[in-house]
Coordinates of N, CA and C in Angstrom, one line a residue:
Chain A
X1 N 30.6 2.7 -14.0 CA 30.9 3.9 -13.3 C 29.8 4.4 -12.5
X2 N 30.2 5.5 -11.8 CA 29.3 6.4 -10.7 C 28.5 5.4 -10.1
X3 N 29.3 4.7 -9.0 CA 28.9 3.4 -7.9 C 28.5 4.4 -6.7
X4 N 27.6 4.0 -6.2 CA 27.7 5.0 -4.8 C 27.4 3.8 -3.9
X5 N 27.9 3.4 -2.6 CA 27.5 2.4 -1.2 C 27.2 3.5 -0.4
X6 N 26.5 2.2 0.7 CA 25.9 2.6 2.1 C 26.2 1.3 2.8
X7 N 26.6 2.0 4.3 CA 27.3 1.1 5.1 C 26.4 1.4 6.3
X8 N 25.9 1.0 7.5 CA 25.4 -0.3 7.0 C 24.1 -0.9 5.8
X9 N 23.7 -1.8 5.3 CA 22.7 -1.9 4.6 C 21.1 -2.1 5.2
X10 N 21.5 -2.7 6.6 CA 20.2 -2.8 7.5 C 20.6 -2.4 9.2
X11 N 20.0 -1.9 9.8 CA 20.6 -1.7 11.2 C 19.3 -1.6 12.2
X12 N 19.6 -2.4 13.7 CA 18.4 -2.3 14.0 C 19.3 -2.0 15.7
X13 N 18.6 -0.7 16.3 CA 18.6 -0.4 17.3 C 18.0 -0.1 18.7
X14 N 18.2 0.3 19.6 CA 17.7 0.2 20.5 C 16.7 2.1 20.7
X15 N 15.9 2.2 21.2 CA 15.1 3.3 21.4 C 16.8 4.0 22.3
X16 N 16.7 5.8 21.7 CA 17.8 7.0 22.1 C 19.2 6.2 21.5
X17 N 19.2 5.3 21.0 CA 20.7 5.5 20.8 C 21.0 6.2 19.5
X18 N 22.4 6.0 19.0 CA 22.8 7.1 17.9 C 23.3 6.0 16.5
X19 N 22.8 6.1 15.7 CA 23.0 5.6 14.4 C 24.0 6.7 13.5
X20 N 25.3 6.0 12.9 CA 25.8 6.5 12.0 C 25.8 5.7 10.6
X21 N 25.3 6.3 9.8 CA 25.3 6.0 8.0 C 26.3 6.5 7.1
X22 N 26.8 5.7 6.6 CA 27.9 5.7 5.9 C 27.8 6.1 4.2
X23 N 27.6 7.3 3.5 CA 27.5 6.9 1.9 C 29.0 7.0 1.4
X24 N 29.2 6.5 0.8 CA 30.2 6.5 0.0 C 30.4 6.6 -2.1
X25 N 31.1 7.4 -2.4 CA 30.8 7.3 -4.2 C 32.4 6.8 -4.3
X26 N 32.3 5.2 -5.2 CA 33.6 4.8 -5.3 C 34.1 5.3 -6.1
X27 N 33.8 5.8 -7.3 CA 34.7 5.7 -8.5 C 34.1 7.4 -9.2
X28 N 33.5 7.8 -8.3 CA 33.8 9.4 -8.3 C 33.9 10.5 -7.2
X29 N 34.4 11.7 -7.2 CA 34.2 12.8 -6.5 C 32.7 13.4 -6.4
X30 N 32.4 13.3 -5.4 CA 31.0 13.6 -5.5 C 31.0 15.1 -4.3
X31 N 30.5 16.3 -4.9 CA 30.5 17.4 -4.9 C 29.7 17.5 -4.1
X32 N 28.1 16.9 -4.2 CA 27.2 17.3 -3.2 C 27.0 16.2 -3.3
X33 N 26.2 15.7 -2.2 CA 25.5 14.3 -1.9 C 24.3 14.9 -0.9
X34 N 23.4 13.9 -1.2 CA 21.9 14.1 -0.8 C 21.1 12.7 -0.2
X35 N 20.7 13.4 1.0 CA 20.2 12.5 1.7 C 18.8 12.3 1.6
X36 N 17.8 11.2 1.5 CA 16.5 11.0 1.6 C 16.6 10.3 2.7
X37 N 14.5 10.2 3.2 CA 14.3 8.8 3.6 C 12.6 8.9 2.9
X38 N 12.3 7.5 3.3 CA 11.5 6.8 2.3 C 10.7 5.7 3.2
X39 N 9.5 6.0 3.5 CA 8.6 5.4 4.3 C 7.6 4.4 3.7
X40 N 7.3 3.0 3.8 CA 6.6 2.4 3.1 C 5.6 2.8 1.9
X41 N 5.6 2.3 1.1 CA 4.5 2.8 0.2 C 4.6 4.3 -0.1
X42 N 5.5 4.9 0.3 CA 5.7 6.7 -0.1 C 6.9 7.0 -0.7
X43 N 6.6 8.3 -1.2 CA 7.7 8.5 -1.8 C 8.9 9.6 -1.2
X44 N 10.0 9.3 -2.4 CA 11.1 9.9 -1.4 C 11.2 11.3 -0.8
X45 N 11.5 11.3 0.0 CA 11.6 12.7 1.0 C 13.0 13.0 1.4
X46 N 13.3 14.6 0.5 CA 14.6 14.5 0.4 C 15.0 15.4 2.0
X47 N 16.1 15.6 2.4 CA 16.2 15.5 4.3 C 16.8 16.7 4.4
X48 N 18.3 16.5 3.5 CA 19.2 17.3 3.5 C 20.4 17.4 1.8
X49 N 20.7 18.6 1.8 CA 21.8 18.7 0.9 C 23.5 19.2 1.5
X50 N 24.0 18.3 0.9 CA 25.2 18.5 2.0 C 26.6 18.4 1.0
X51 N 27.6 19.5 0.4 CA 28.5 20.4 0.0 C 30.0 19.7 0.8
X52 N 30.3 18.9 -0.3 CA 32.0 18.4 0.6 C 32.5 20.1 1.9
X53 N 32.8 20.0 2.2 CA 33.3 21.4 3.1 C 32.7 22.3 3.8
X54 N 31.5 22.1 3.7 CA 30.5 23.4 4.5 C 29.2 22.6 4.7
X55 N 28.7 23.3 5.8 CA 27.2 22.7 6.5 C 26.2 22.2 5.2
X56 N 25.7 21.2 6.0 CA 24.7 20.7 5.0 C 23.6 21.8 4.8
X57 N 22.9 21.7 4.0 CA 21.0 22.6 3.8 C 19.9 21.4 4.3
X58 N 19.5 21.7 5.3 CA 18.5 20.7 5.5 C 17.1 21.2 5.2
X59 N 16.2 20.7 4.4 CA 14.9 20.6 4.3 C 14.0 21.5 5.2
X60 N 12.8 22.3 5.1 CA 12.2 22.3 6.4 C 11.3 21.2 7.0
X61 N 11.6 21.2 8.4 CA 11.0 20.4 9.0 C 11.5 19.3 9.0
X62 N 12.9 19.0 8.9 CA 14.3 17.9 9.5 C 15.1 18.9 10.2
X63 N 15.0 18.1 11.7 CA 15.6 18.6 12.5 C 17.1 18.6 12.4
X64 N 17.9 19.7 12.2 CA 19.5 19.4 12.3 C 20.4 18.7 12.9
X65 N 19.6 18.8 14.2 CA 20.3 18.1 15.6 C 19.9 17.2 15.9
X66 N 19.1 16.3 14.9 CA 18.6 15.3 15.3 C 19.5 14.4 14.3
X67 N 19.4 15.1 13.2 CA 20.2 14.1 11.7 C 21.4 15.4 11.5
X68 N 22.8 14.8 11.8 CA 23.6 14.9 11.6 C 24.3 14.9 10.7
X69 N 24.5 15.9 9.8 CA 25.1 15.6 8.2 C 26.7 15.8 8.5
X70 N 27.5 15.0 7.8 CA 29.2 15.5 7.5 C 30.0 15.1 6.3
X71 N 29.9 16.5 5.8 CA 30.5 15.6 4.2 C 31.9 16.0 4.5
X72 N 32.4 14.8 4.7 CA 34.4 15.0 5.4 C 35.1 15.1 4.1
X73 N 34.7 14.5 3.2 CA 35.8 14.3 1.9 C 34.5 14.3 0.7
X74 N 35.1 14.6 -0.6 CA 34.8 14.5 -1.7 C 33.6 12.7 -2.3
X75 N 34.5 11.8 -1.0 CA 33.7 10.5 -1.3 C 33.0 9.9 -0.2
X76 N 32.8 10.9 0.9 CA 32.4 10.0 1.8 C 30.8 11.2 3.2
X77 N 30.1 11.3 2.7 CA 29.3 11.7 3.7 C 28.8 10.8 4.8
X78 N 28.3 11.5 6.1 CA 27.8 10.7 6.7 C 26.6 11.3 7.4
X79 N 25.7 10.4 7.8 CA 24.3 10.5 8.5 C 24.5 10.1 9.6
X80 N 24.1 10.6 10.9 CA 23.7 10.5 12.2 C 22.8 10.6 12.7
X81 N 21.9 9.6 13.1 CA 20.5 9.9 13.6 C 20.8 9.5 15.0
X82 N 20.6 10.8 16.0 CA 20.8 10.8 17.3 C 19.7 10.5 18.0
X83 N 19.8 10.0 19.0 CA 19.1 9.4 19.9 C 17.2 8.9 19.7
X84 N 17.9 8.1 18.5 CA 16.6 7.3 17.8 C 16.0 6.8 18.2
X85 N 14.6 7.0 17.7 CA 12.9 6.8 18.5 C 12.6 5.7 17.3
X86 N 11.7 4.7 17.9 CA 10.6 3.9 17.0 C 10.4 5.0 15.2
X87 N 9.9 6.0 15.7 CA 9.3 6.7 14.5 C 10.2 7.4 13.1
X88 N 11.5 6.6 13.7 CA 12.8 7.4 12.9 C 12.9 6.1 12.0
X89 N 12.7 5.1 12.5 CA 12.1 3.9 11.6 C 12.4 4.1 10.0
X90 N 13.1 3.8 9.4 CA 12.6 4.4 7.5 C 13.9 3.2 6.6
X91 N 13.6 4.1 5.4 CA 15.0 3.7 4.5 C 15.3 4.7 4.5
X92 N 16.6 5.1 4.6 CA 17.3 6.3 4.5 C 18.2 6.0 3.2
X93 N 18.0 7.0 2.1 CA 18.6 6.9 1.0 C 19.9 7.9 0.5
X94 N 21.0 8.0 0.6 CA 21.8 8.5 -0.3 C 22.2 8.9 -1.8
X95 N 22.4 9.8 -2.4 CA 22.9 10.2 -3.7 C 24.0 10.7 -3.9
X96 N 24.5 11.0 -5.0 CA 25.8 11.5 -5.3 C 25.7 11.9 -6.6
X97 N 26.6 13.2 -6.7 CA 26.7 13.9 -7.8 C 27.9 14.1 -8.1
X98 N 28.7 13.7 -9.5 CA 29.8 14.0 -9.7 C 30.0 15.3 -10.4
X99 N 28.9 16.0 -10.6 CA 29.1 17.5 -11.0 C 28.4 18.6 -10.5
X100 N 28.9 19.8 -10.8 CA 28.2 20.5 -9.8 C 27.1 21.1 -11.0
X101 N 26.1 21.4 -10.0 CA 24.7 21.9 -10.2 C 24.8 22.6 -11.1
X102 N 24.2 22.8 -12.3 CA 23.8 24.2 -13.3 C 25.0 23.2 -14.3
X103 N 25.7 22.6 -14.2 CA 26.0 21.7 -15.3 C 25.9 20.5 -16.2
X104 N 25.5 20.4 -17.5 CA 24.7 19.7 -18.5 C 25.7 18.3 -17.5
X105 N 24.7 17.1 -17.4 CA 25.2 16.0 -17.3 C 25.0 16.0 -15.2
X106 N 24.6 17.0 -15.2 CA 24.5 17.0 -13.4 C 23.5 16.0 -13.3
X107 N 23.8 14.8 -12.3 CA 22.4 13.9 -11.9 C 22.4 13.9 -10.6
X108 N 21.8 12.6 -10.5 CA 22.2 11.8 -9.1 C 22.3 10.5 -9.0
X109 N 23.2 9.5 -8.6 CA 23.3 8.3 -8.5 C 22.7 8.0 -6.8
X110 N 22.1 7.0 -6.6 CA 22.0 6.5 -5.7 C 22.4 5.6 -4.7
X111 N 22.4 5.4 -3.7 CA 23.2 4.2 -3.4 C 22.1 2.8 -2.6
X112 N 22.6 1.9 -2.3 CA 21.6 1.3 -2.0 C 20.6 1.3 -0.7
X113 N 20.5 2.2 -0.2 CA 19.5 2.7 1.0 C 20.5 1.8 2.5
X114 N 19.7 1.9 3.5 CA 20.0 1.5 4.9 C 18.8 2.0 5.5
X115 N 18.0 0.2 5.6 CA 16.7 0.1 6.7 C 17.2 0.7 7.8
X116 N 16.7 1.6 8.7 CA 16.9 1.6 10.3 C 15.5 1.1 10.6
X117 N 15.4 0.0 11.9 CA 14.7 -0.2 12.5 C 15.6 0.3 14.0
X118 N 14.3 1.3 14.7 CA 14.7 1.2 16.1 C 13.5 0.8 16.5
X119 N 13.9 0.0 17.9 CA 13.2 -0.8 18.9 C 12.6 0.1 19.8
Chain B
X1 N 1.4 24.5 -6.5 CA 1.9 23.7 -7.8 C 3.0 22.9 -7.3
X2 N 2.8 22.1 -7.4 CA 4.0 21.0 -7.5 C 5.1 21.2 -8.5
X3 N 6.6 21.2 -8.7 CA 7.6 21.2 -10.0 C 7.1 20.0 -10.7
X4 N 6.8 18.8 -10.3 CA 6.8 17.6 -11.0 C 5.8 16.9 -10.6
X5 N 4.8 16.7 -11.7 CA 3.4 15.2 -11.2 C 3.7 14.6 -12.2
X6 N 3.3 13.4 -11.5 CA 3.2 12.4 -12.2 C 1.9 11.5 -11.6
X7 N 1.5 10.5 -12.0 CA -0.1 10.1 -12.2 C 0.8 9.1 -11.1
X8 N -0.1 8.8 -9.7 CA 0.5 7.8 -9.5 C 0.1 6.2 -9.6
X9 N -0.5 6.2 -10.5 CA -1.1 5.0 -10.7 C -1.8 3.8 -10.0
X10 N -2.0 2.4 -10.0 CA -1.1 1.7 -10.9 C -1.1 1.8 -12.0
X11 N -0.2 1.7 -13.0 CA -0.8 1.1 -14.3 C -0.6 -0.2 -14.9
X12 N -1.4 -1.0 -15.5 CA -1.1 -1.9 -15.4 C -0.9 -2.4 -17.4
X13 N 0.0 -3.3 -17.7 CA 0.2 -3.8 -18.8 C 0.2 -4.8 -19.5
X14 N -0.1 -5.5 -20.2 CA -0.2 -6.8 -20.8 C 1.7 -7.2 -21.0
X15 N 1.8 -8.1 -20.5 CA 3.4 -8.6 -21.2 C 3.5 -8.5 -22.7
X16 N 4.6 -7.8 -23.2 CA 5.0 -7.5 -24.5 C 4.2 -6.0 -25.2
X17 N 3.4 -5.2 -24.2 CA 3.0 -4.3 -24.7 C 3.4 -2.9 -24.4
X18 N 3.3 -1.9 -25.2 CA 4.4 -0.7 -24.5 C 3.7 0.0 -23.7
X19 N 4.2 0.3 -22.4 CA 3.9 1.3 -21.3 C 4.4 2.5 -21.6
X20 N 3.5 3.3 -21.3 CA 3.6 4.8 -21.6 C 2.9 5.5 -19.7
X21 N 4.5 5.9 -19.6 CA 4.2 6.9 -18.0 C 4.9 8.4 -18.7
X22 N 4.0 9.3 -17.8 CA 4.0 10.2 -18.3 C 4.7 11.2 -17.1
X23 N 4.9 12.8 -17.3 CA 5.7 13.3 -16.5 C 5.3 15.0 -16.6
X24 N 4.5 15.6 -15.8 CA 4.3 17.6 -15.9 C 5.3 17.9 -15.3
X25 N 6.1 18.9 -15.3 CA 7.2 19.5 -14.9 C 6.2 21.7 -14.5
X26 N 6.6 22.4 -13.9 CA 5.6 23.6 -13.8 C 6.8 24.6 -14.1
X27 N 8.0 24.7 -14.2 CA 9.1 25.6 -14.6 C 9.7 25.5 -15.6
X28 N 9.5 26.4 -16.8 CA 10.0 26.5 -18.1 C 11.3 26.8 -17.9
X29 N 12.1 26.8 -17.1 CA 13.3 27.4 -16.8 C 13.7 25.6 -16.6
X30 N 13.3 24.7 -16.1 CA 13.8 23.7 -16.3 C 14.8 23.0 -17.1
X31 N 16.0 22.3 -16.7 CA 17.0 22.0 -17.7 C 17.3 20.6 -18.1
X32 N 17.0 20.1 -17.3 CA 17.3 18.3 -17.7 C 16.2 17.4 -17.2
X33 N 16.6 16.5 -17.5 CA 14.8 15.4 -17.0 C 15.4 13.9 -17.2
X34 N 15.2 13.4 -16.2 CA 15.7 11.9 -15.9 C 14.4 11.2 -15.5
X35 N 14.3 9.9 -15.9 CA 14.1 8.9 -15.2 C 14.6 7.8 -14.4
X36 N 14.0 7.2 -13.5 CA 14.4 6.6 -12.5 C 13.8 5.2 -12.4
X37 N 14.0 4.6 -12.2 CA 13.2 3.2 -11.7 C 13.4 2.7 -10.5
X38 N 12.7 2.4 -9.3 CA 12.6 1.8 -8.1 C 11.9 0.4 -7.9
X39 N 12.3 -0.1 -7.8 CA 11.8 -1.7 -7.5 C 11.4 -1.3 -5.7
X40 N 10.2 -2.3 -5.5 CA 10.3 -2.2 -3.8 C 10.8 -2.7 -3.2
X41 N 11.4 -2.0 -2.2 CA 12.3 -2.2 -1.3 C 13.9 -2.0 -1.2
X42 N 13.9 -1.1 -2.4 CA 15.4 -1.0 -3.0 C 15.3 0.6 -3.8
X43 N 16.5 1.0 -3.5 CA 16.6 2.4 -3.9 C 16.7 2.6 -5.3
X44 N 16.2 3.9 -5.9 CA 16.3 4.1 -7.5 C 17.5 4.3 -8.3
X45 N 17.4 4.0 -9.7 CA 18.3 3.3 -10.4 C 18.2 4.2 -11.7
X46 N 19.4 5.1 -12.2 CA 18.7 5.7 -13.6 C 18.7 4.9 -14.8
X47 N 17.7 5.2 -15.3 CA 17.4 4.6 -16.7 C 18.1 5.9 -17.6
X48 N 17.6 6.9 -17.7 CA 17.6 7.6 -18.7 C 17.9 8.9 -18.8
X49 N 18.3 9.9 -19.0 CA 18.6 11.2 -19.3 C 18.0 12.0 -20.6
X50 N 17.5 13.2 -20.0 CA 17.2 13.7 -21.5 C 17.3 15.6 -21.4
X51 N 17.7 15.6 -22.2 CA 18.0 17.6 -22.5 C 17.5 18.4 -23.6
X52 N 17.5 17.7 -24.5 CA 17.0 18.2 -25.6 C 15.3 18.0 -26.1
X53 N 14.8 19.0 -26.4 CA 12.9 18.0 -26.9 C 13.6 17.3 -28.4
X54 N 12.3 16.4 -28.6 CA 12.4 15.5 -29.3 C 12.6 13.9 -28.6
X55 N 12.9 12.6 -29.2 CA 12.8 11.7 -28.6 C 14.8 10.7 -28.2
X56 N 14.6 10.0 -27.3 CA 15.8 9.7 -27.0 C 15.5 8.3 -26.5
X57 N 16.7 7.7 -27.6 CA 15.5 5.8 -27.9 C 17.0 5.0 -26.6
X58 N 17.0 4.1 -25.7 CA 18.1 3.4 -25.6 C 17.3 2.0 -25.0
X59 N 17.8 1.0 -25.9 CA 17.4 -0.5 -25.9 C 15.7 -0.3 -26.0
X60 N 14.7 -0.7 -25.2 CA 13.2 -1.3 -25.0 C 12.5 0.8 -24.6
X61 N 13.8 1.4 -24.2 CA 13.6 2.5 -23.2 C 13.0 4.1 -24.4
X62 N 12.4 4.8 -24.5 CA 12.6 6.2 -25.0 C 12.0 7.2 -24.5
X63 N 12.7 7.9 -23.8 CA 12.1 9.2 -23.1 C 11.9 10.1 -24.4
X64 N 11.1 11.2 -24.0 CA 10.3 12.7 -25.2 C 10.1 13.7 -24.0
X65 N 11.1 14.6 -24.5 CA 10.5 15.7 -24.1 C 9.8 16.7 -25.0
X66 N 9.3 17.2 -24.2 CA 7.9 18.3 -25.1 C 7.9 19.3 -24.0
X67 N 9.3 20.7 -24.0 CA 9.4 21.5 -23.5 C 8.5 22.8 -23.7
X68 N 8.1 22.9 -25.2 CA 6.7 23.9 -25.3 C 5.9 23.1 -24.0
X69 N 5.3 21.8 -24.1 CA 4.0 21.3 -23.2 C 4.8 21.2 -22.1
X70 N 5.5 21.4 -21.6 CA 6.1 21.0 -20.1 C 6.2 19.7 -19.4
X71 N 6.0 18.7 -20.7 CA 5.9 17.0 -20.6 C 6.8 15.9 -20.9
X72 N 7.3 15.5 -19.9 CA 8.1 14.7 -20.8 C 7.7 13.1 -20.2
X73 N 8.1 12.1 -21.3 CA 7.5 10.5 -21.3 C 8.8 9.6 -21.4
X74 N 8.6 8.4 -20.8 CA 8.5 7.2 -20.8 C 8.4 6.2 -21.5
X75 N 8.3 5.8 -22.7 CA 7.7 4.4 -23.4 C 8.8 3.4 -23.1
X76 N 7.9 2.5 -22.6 CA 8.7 0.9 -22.3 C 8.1 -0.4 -23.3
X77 N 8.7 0.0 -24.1 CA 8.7 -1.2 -25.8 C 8.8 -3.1 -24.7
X78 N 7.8 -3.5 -26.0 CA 7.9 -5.0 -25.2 C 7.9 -5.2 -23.7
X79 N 7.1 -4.7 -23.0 CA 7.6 -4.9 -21.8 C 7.2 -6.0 -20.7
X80 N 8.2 -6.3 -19.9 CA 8.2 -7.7 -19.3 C 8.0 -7.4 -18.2
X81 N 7.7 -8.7 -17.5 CA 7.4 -8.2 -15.8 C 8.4 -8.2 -15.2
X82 N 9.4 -8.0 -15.6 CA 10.7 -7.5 -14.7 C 10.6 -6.0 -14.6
X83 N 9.5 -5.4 -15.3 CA 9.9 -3.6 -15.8 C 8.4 -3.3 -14.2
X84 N 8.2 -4.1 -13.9 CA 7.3 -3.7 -12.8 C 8.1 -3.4 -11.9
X85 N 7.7 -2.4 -11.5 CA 8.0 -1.0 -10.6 C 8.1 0.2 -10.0
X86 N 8.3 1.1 -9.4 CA 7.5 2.7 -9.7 C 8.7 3.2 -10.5
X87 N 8.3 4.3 -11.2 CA 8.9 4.8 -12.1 C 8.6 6.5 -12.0
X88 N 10.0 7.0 -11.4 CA 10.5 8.7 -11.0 C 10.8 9.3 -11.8
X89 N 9.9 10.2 -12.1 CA 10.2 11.5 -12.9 C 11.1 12.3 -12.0
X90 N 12.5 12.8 -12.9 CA 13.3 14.1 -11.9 C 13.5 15.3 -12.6
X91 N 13.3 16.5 -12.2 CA 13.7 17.7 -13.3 C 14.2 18.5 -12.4
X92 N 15.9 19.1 -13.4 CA 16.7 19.9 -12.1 C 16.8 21.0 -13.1
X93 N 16.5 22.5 -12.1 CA 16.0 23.6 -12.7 C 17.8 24.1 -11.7
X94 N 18.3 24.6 -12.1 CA 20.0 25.7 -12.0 C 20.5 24.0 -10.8
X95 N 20.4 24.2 -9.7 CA 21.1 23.4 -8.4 C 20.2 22.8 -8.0
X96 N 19.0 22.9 -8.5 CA 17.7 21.9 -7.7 C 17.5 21.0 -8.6
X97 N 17.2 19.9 -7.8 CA 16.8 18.5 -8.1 C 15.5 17.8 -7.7
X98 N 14.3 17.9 -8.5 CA 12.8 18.0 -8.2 C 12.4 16.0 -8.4
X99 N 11.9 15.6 -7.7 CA 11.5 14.6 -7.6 C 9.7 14.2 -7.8
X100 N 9.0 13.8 -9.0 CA 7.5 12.9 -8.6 C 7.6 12.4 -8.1
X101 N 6.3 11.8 -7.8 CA 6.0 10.8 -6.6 C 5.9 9.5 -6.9
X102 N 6.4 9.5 -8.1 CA 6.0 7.8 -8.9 C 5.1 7.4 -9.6
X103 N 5.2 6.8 -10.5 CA 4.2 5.9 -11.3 C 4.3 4.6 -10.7
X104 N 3.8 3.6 -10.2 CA 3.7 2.2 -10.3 C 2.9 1.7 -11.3
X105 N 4.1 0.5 -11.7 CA 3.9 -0.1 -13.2 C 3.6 -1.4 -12.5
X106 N 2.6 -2.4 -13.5 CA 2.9 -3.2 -13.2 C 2.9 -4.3 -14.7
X107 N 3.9 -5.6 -15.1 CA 3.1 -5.6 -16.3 C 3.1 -7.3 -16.0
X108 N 1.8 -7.4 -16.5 CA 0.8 -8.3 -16.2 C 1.3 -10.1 -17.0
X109 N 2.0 -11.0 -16.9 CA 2.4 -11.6 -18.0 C 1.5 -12.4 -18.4

């Protein structure tokens, strides 16, 4: 149980265009899902927190309008990195939580990341 | 202050011997404490959960917390070189979810 995917798993683009990331939790309702990214040899840097139904919370110093959060349903958030530079370059990581916060057993599952390389 | 340090290592271990990574947490209000394992190049994986102090044994794995000391551990029994990899302390105080920056293990065969 508590499987979480990312679609695509590698993606390589062209400098300004727009990447969308797909997480998904199959085999539960995930309440809040959390986005990282993750730069060689460093550690994870969380981006945003993002609430099935209402605006994500993004980090300071992650631009909103740059990374697009949308948690449409219970199992499916999505990431949009708009008009992507060389420097946006990372692993971008997903999590999922099948319970809400302040409750014994709250974690995070992860899912398997998505390299972006832009050109 | 940081919520969570951890040593970032490397550390390194003889095959079949126990690795001990360790974990400060800075908020006594803290409620749960997980570990993580990351292999490079691939996203982290949980090993372990722990809530209560005292020790919590599963297979090769036992986390300790020590909520008086604000510490909680790691021991990795017998360990092989498949167990090489960084290893994430996480501590979630009410709706936050606090992340270290890793241990890198490495064990030596």
């Amino acid at each position: 149980g508590a499987v979480v995917s990312q679609h695509p798993s590698w993606v390589i683009c062209k400098s300004g265009t727009s990447v969308k990331i797909e997480c998904r939790s199959l085999d539960f309702q995930a309440t809040t899902m959390f986005w990282y990214r993750q730069f060689p040899k460093q550690s994870l840097m969380l981006m945003a927190t993002s609430n099935e139904g209402s605006k994500a919370t993004y980090e300071q110093g992650v631009e909103k309008d740059k990374f697009l959060i949308n948690h449409a349903s219970l199992t499916l958030s999505t990431l949009t990195v708009t008009s992507a530079h060389p420097e946006d370059s990372s692993f971008y990581i997903c999590s999922a939580s099948p319970l809400t916060p302040g409750l014994a057993g709250y974690t995070q599952y992860f899912g398997p990341g998505t390299r972006l390389t832009v050109l | 202050q940081k919520e969570v340090e951890q040593n970032s290592g490397p550390l390194s271990v003889p095959e079949g011997a126990i690795a001990s990574l360790n974990c400060t947490y800075s908020d006594r209000g803290s409620q749960s404490f997980f570990w993580y394992r990351q292999y490079s190049g691939k996203s982290p994986e949980l090993i372990m959960f722990i809530y209560s102090n005292g020790d919590k044994e599963d297979g090769r794995f036992t986390a300790q917390l020590n909520k008086a000391s604000q510490y909680v551990s790691l021991l990795i029994r017998d360990s092989q070189p498949s167990d090489s990899a960084t290893y994430l302390c996480a501590v979630v105080k009410g709706n936050q979810f606090y992340f270290g920056t890793g241990t890198s293990l490495t064990v030596i065969p």
